[in-house]
Short mmCIF file of C-alpha atoms in Angstrom, two decimals:
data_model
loop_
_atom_site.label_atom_id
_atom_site.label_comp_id
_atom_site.label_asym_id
_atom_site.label_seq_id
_atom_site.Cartn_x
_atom_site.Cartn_y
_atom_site.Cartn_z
CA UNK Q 253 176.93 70.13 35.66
CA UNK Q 254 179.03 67.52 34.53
CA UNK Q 255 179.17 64.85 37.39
CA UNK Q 256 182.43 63.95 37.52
CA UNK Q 257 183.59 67.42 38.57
CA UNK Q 258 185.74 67.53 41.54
CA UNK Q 259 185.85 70.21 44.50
CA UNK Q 260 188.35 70.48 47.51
CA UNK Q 261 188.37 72.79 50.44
CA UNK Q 262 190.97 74.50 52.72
CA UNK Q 263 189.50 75.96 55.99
CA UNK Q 264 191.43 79.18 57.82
CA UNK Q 265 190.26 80.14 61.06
CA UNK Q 266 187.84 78.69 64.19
CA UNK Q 267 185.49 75.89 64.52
CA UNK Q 268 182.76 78.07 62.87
CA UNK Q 269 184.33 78.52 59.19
CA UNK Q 270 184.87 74.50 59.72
CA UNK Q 271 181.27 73.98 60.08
CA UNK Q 272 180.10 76.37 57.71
CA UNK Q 273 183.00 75.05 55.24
CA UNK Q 274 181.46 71.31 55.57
CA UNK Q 275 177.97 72.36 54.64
CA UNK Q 276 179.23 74.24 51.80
CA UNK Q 277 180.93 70.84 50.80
CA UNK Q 278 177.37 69.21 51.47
CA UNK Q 279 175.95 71.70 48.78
CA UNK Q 280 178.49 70.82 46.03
CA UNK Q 281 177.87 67.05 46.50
CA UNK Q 282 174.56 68.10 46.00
CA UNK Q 283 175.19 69.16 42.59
CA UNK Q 284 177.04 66.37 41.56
CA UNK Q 285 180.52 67.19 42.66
CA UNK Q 286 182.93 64.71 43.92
CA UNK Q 287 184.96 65.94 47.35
CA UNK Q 288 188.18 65.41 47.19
CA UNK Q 289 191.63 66.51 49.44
CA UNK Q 290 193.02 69.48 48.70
CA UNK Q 291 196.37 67.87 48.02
CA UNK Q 292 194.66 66.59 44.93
CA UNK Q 293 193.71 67.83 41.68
CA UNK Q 294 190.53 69.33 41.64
CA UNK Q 295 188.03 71.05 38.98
CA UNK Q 296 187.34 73.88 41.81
CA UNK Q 297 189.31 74.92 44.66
CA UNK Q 298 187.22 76.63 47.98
CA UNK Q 299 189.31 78.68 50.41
CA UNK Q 300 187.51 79.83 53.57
CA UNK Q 301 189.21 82.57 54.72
CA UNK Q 302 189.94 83.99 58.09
CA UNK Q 303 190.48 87.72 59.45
CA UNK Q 304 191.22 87.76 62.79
CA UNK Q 305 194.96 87.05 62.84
CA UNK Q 306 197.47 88.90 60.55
CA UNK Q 307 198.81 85.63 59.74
CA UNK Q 308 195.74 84.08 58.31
CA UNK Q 309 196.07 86.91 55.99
CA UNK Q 310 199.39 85.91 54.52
CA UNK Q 311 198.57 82.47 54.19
CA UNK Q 312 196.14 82.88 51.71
CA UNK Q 313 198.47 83.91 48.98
CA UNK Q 314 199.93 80.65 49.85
CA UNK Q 315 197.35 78.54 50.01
CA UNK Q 316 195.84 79.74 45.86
CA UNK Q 317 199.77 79.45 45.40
CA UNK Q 318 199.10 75.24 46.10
CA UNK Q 319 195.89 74.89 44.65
CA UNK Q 320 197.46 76.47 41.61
CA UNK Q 321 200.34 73.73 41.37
CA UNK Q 322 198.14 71.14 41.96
CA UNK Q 323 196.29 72.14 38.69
CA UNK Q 324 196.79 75.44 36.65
CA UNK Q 325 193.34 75.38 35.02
CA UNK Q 326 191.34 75.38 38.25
CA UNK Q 327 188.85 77.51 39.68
CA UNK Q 328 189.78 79.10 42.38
CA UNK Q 329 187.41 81.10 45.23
CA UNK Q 330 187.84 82.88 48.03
CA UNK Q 331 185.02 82.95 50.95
CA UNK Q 332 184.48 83.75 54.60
CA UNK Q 333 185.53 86.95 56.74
CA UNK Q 334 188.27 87.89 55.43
CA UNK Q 335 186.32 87.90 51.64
CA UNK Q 336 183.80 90.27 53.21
CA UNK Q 337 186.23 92.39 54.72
CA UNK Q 338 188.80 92.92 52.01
CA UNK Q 339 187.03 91.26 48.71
CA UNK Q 340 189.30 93.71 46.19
CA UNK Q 341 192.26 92.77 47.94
CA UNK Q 342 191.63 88.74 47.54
CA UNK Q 343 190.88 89.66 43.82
CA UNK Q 344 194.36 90.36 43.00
CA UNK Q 345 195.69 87.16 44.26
CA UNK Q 346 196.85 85.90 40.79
CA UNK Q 347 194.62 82.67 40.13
CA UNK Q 348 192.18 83.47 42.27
CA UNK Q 349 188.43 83.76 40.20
CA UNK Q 350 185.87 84.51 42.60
CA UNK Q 351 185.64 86.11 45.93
CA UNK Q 352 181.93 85.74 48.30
CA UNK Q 353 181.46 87.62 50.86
CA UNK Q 354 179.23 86.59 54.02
CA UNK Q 355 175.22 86.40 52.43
CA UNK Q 356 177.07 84.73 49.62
CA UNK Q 357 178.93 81.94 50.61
CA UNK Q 358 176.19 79.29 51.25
CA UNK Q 359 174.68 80.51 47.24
CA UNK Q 360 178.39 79.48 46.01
CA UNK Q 361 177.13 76.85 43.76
CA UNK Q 362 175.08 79.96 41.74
CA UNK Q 363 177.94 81.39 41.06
CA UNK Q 364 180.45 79.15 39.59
CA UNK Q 365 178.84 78.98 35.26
CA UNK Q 366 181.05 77.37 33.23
CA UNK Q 367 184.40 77.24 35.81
CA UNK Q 368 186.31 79.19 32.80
CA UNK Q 369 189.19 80.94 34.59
CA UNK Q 370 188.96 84.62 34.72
CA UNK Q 371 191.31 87.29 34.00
CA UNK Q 372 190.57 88.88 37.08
CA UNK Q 373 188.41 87.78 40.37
CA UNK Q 374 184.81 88.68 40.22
CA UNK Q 375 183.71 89.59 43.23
CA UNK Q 376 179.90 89.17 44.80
CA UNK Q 377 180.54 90.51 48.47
CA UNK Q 378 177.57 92.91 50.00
CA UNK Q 379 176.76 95.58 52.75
CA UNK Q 380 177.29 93.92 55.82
CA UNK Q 381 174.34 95.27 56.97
CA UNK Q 382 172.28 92.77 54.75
CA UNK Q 383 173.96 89.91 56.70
CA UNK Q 384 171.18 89.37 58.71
CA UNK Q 385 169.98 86.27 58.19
CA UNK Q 386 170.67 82.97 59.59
CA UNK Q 387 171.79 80.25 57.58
CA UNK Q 388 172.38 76.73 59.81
CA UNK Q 389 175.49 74.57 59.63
CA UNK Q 390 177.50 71.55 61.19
CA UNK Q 391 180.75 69.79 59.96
CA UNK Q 392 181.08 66.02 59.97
CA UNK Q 393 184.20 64.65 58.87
CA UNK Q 394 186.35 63.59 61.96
CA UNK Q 395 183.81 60.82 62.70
CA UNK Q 396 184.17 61.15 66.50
CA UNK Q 397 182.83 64.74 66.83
CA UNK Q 398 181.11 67.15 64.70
CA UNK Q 399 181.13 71.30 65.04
CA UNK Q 400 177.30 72.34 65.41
CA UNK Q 401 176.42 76.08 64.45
CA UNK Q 402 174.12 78.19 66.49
CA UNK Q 403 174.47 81.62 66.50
CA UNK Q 404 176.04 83.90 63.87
CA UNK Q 405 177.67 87.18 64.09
CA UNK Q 406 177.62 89.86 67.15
CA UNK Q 407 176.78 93.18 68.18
CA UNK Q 408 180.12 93.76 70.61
CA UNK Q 409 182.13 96.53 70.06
CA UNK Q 410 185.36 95.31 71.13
CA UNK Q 411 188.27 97.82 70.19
CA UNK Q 412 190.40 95.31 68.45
CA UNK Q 413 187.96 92.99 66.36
CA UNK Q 414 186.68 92.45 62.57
CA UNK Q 415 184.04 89.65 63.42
CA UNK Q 416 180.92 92.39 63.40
CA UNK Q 417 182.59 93.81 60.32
CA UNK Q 418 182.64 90.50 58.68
CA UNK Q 419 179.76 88.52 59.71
CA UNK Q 420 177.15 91.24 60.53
CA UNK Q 421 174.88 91.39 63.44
CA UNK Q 422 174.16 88.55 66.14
CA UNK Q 423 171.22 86.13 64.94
CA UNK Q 424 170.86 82.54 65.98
CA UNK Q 425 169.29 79.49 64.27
CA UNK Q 426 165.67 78.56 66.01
CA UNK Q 427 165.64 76.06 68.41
CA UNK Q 428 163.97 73.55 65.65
CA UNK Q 429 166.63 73.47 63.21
CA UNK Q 430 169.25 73.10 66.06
CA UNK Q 431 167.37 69.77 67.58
CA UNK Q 432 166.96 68.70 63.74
CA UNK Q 433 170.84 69.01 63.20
CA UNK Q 434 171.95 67.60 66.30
CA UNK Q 435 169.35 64.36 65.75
CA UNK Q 436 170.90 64.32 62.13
CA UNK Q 437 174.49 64.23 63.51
CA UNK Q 438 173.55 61.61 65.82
CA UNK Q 439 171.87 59.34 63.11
CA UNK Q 440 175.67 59.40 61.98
CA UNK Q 441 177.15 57.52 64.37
CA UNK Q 442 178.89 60.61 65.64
CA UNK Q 443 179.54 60.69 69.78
CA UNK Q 444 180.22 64.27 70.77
CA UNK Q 445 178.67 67.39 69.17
CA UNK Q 446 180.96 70.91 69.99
CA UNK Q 447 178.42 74.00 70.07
CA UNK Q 448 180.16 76.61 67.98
CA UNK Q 449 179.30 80.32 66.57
CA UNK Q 450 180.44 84.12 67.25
CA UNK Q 451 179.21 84.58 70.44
CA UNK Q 452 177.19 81.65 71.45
CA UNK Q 453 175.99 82.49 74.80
CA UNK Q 454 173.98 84.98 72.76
CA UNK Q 455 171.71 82.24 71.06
CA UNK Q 456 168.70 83.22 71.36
CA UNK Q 457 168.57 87.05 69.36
CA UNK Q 458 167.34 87.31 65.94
CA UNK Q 459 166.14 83.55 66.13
CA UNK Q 460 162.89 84.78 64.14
CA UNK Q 461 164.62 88.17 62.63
CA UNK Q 462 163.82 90.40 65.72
CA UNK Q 463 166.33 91.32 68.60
CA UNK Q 464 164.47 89.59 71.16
CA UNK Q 465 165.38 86.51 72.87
CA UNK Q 466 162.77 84.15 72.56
CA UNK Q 467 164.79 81.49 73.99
CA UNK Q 468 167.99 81.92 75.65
CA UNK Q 469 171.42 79.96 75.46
CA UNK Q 470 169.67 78.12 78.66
CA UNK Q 471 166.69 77.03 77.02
CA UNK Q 472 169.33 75.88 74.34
CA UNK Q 473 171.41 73.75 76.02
CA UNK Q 474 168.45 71.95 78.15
CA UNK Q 475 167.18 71.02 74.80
CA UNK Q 476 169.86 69.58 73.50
CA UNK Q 477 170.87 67.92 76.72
CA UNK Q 478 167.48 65.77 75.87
CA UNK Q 479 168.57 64.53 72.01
CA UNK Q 480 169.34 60.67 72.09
CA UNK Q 481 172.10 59.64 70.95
CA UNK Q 482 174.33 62.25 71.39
CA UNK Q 483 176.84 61.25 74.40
CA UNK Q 484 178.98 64.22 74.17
CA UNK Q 485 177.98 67.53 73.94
CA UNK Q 486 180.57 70.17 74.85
CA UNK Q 487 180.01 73.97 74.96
CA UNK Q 488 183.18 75.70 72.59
CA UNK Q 489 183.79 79.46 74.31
CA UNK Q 490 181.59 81.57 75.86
CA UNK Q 491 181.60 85.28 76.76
CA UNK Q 492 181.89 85.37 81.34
CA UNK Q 493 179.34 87.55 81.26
CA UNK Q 494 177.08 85.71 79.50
CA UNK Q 495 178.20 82.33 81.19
CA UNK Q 496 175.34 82.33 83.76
CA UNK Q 497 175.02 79.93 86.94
CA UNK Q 498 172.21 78.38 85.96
CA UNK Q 499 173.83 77.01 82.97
CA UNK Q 500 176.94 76.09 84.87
CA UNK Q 501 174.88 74.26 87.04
CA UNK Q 502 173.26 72.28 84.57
CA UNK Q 503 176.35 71.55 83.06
CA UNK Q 504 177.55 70.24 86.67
CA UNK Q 505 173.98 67.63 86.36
CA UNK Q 506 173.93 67.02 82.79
CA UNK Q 507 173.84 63.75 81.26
CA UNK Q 508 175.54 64.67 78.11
CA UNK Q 509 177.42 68.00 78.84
CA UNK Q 510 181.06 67.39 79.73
CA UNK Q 511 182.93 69.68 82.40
CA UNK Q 512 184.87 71.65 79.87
CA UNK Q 513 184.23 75.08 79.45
CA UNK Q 514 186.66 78.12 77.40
CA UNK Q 515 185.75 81.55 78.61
CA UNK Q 516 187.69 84.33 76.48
CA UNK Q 517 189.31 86.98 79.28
CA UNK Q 518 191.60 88.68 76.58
CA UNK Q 519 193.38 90.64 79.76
CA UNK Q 520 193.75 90.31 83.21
CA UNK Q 521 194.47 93.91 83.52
CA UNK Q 522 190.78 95.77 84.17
CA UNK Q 523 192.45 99.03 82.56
CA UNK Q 524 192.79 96.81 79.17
CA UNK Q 525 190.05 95.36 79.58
CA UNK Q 526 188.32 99.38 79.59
CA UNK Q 527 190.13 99.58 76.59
CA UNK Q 528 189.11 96.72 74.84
CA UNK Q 529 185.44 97.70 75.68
CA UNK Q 530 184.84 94.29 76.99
CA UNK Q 531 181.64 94.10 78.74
CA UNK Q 532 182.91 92.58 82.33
CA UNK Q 533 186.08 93.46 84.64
CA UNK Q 534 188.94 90.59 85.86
CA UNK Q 535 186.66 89.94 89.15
CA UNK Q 536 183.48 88.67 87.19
CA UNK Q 537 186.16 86.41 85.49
CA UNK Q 538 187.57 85.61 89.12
CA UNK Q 539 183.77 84.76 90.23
CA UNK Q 540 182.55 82.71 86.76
CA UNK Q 541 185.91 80.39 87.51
CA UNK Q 542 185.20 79.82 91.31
CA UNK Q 543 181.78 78.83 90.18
CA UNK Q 544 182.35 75.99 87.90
CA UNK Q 545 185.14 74.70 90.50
CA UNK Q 546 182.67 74.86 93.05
CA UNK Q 547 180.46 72.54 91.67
CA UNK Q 548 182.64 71.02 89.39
CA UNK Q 549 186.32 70.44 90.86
CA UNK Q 550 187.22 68.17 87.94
CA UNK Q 551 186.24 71.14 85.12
CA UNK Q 552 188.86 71.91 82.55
CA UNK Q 553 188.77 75.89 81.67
CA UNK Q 554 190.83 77.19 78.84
CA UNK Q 555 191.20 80.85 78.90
CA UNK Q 556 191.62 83.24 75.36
CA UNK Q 557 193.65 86.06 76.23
CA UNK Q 558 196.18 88.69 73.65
CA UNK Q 559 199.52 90.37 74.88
CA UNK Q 560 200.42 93.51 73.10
CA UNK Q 561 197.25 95.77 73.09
CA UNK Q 562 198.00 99.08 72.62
CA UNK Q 563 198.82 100.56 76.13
CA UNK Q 564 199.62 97.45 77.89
CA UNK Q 565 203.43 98.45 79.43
CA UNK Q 566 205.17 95.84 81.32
CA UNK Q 567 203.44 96.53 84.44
CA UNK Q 568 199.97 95.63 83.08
CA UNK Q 569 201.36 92.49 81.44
CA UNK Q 570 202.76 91.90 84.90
CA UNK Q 571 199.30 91.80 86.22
CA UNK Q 572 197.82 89.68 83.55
CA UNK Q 573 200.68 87.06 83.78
CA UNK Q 574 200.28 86.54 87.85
CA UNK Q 575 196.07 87.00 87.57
CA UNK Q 576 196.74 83.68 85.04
CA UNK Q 577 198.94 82.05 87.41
CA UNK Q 578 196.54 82.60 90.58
CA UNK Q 579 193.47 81.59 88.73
CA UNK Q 580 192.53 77.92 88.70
CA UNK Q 581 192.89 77.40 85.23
CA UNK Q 582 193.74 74.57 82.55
CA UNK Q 583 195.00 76.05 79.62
CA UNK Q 584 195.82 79.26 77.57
CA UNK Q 585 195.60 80.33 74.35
CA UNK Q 586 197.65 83.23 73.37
CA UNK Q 587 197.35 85.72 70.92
CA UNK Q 588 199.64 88.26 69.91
CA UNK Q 589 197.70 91.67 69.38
CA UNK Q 590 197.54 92.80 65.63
CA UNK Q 591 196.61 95.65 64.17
CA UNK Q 592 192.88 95.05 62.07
CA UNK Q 593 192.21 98.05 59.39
CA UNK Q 594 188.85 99.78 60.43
CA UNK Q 595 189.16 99.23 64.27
CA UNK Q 596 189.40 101.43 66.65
CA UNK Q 597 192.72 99.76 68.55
CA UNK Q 598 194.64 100.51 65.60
CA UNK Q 599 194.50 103.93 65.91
CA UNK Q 600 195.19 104.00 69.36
CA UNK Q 601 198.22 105.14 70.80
CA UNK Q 602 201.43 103.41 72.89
CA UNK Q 603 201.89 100.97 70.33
CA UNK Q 604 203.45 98.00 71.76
CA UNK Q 605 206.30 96.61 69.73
CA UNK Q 606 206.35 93.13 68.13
CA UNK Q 607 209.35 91.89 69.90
CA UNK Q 608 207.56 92.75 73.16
CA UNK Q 609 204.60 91.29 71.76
CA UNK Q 610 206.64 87.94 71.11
CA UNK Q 611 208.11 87.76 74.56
CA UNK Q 612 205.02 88.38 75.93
CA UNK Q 613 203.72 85.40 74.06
CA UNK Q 614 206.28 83.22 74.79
CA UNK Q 615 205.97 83.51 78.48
CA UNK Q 616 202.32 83.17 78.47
CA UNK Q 617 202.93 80.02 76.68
CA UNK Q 618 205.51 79.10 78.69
CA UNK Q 619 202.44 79.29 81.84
CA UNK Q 620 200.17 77.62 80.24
CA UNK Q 621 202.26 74.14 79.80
CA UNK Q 622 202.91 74.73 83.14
CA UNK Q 623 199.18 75.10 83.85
CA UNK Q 624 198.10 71.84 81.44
CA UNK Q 625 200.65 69.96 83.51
CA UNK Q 626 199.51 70.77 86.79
CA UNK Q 627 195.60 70.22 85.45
CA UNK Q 628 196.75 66.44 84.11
CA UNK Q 629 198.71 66.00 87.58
CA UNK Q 630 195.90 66.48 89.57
CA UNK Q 631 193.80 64.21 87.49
CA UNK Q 632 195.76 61.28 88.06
CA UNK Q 633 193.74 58.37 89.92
CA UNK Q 634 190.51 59.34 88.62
CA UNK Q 635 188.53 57.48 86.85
CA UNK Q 636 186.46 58.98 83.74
CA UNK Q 637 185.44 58.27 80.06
CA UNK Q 638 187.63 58.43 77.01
CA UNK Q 639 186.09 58.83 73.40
CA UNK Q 640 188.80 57.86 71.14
CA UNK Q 641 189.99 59.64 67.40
CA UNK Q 642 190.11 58.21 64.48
CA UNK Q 643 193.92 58.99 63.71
CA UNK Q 644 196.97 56.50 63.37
CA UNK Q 645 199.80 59.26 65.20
CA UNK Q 646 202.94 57.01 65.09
CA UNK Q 647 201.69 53.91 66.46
CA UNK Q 648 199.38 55.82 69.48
CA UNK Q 649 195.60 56.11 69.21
CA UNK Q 650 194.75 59.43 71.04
CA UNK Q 651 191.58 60.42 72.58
CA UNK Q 652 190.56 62.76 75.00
CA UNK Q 653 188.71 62.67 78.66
CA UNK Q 654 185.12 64.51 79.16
CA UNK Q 655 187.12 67.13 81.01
CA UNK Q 656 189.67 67.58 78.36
CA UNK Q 657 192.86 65.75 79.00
CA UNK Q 658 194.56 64.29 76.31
CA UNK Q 659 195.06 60.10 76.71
CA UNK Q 660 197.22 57.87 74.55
CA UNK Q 661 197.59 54.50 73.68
CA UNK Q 662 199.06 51.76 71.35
CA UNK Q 663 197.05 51.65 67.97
CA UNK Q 664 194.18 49.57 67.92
CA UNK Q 665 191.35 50.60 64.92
CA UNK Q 666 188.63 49.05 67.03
CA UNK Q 667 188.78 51.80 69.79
CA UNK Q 668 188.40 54.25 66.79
CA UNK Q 669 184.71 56.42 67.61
CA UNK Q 670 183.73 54.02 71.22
CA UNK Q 671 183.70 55.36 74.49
CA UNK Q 672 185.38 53.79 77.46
CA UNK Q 673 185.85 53.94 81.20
CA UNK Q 674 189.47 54.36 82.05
CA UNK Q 675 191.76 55.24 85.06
CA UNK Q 676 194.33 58.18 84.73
CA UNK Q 677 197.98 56.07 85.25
CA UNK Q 678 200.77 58.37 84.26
CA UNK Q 679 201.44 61.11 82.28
CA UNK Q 680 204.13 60.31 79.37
CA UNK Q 681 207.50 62.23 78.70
CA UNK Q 682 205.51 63.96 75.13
CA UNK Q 683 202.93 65.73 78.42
CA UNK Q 684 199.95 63.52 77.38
CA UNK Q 685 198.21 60.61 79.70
CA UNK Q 686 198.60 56.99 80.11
CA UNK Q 687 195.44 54.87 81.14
CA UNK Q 688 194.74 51.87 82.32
CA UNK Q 689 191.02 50.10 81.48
CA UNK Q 690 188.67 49.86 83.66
CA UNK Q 691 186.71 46.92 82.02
CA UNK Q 692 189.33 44.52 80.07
CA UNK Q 693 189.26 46.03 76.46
CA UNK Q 694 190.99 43.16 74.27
#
């Protein structure tokens, strides 16, 4: 391949499709290819594509639409979940030349011949049974912290969800190639590694290509507490019912795990929750929070939850909204309930409409600023660490605490990527937190 061939990425979705998209990018610089932004005229454009909102969906069309403008003779392909789950229907994007599905995507280099444009998308996308094995990834690119996968895929049946359909079974990477990643990550200057994949308190299942659990997400995180230097390592959502207290515990004595955990609830309605065929009712959720507060007052615990599953009146929305507003929580993220093709939600019946769904959202939003607020409040007067970012926002340098709160100060490039020890001052009229130093940083 001719080496001055350029390639540029866009990434839909979760931390996961960010990792896998930066080893994909890894792969191409392998073979000679120079990264560049996606703003930019490129030789091949790479879209990894999400499934799990409608939204995502739409955006695609918009996204080849760019790539296009930016140059007409490109190559253009389409990867990730929503490639596996509806390959044809990518196909017939106009400009779009080649669509992967999930066993694919890592092989993408195999694929692309001569990058002559083709009249119609070619599509490599298998059984999703034959997704079952385990192919390692982590993205570095925002030097401060990099997205480390474990696990892949999962074997819940929740009523509303394409993530089985379009990355297969659960399987994890072995414990080896995890240390071997983090220690790689850490030779790169990078502070804080964020453990990502489908359902990572599964790690452990399919490690060697069997369903058993050789080691468990335990064992995982115990292990990785021990790599040197890594000074951040922070866990990205995990299932409550497989959030055990052993591992909340050794979060509480780590010496590189922060107090910051997101545990997916999806409803605080237990009838909803039957529904969804989620595998735990509101009062394990109820007993997982009271945990980590116990031994961990400081935690930060952001909560995943949807408004507008099928059946949910106002009543049972009622009962989500005040189980939210009793719980000790940080913050919320809210999705609206959409209908997935091949699930079994979206045949079920009392379909909630989408201007309930909206409102619904909105005031679930509306909680969680209210809930951030009260979190940054109460942190005020503490002392803890800040690891700064890398990005110039309008004169501010942000950067966030071990538990999660969001700090800001005037610019200063040598704070970019170090660690300090600050005191919680104030929190500014745009909701984020003013600090003072604890050492003098000139």
């Amino acid at each position: 391949m001719n080496p001055t061939k350029k390639v540029a990425f866009y990434t839909l979705g979760c931390k996961l499709n960010f990792s896998e998209t930066s080893t994909i990018a890894r792969g191409f610089e392998n073979e000679g290819f120079d990264r560049v932004d996606f703003k930019e005229s490129a030789d091949v454009y790479v879209i990894n594509t999400c499934s799990v909102t409608e939204n995502a969906d739409k955006r695609f069309k918009t996204i080849v639409k760019q790539a296009q403008k930016n140059n007409p003779e490109a190559f253009v392909a389409a990867i990730g979940c929503y490639a596996q789950l509806k390959p044809e229907e990518l196909a017939d994007v106009n400009g779009v030349d080649l669509v992967l599905g999930a066993t694919e995507k890592f092989k993408i280099t195999d694929y692309l011949n001569d990058l002559t444009k083709n009249n119609f998308g070619e599509v490599h996308s298998c059984e999703i049974e034959d997704a079952d094995f385990y192919v390692g990834s982590y993205s570095i690119g925002d030097r401060t912290r990099a997205f480390l996968k474990v696990q892949d895929g999962c074997d819940y049946k929740c009523t509303y969800c394409t993530i089985p359909l379009a990355r297969g079974i659960s399987r994890s990477d072995t414990m080896t190639s995890v240390l071997k990643n983090a220690k790689e990550i850490s030779e790169q200057g990078i502070k804080e590694i964020v453990l990502t994949g489908v359902n990572i308190g599964d790690y452990g299942k399919g490690e060697f290509g069997n369903k058993k659990h050789e080691h468990t997400f335990l064992d995982l995180v115990t292990e990785l507490d021990k790599v040197k230097g890594i000074e951040r390592l922070r866990i990205s959502s995990i299932e409550p019912n497989l959030l055990k207290n052993e591992t909340i515990d050794l979060v509480s004595k780590s010496r590189a795990f922060v107090p910051h955990f997101h545990i997916p609830l999806q409803s605080g309605s237990n009838d909803i929750l039957k529904k969804m065929k989620r595998r735990y009712m509101k009062e394990l959720y109820v007993d997982r929070v009271s945990k980590i507060k116990e031994v961990m007052p400081h935690a930060c615990i952001g909560v995943d939850v949807i408004v507008g599953f099928p059946g949910e009146t106002d009543e049972l929305f009622l009962e989500t909204y005040n189980f939210l507003n009793a719980l000790e929580i940080s913050y919320l993220h809210v999705f609206q309930y959409s209908e997935r093709d091949n699930t079994e939600a979206a045949n079920m019946p009392n379909v909630v409409s989408k201007a309930k769904r909206s409102k619904r959202s909105k005031m679930l939003r509306g909680l969680s600023a209210k809930k951030r607020r009260a979190f940054y409040e109460n942190q005020l007067q503490t002392s803890c660490t800040v690891l700064f970012e890398g990005e110039n926002k309008e004169g501010y340098i942000h950067g966030f605490t071990e538990n999660y709160v969001k700090v800001k100060a005037p610019w200063n490039p040598e704070l970019v990527n170090t660690i300090h020890d600050v005191k919680l001052i104030e929190i500014d009229e745009d909701g984020l937190v003013r600090f003072n130093f604890i050492k003098a940083f000139a």
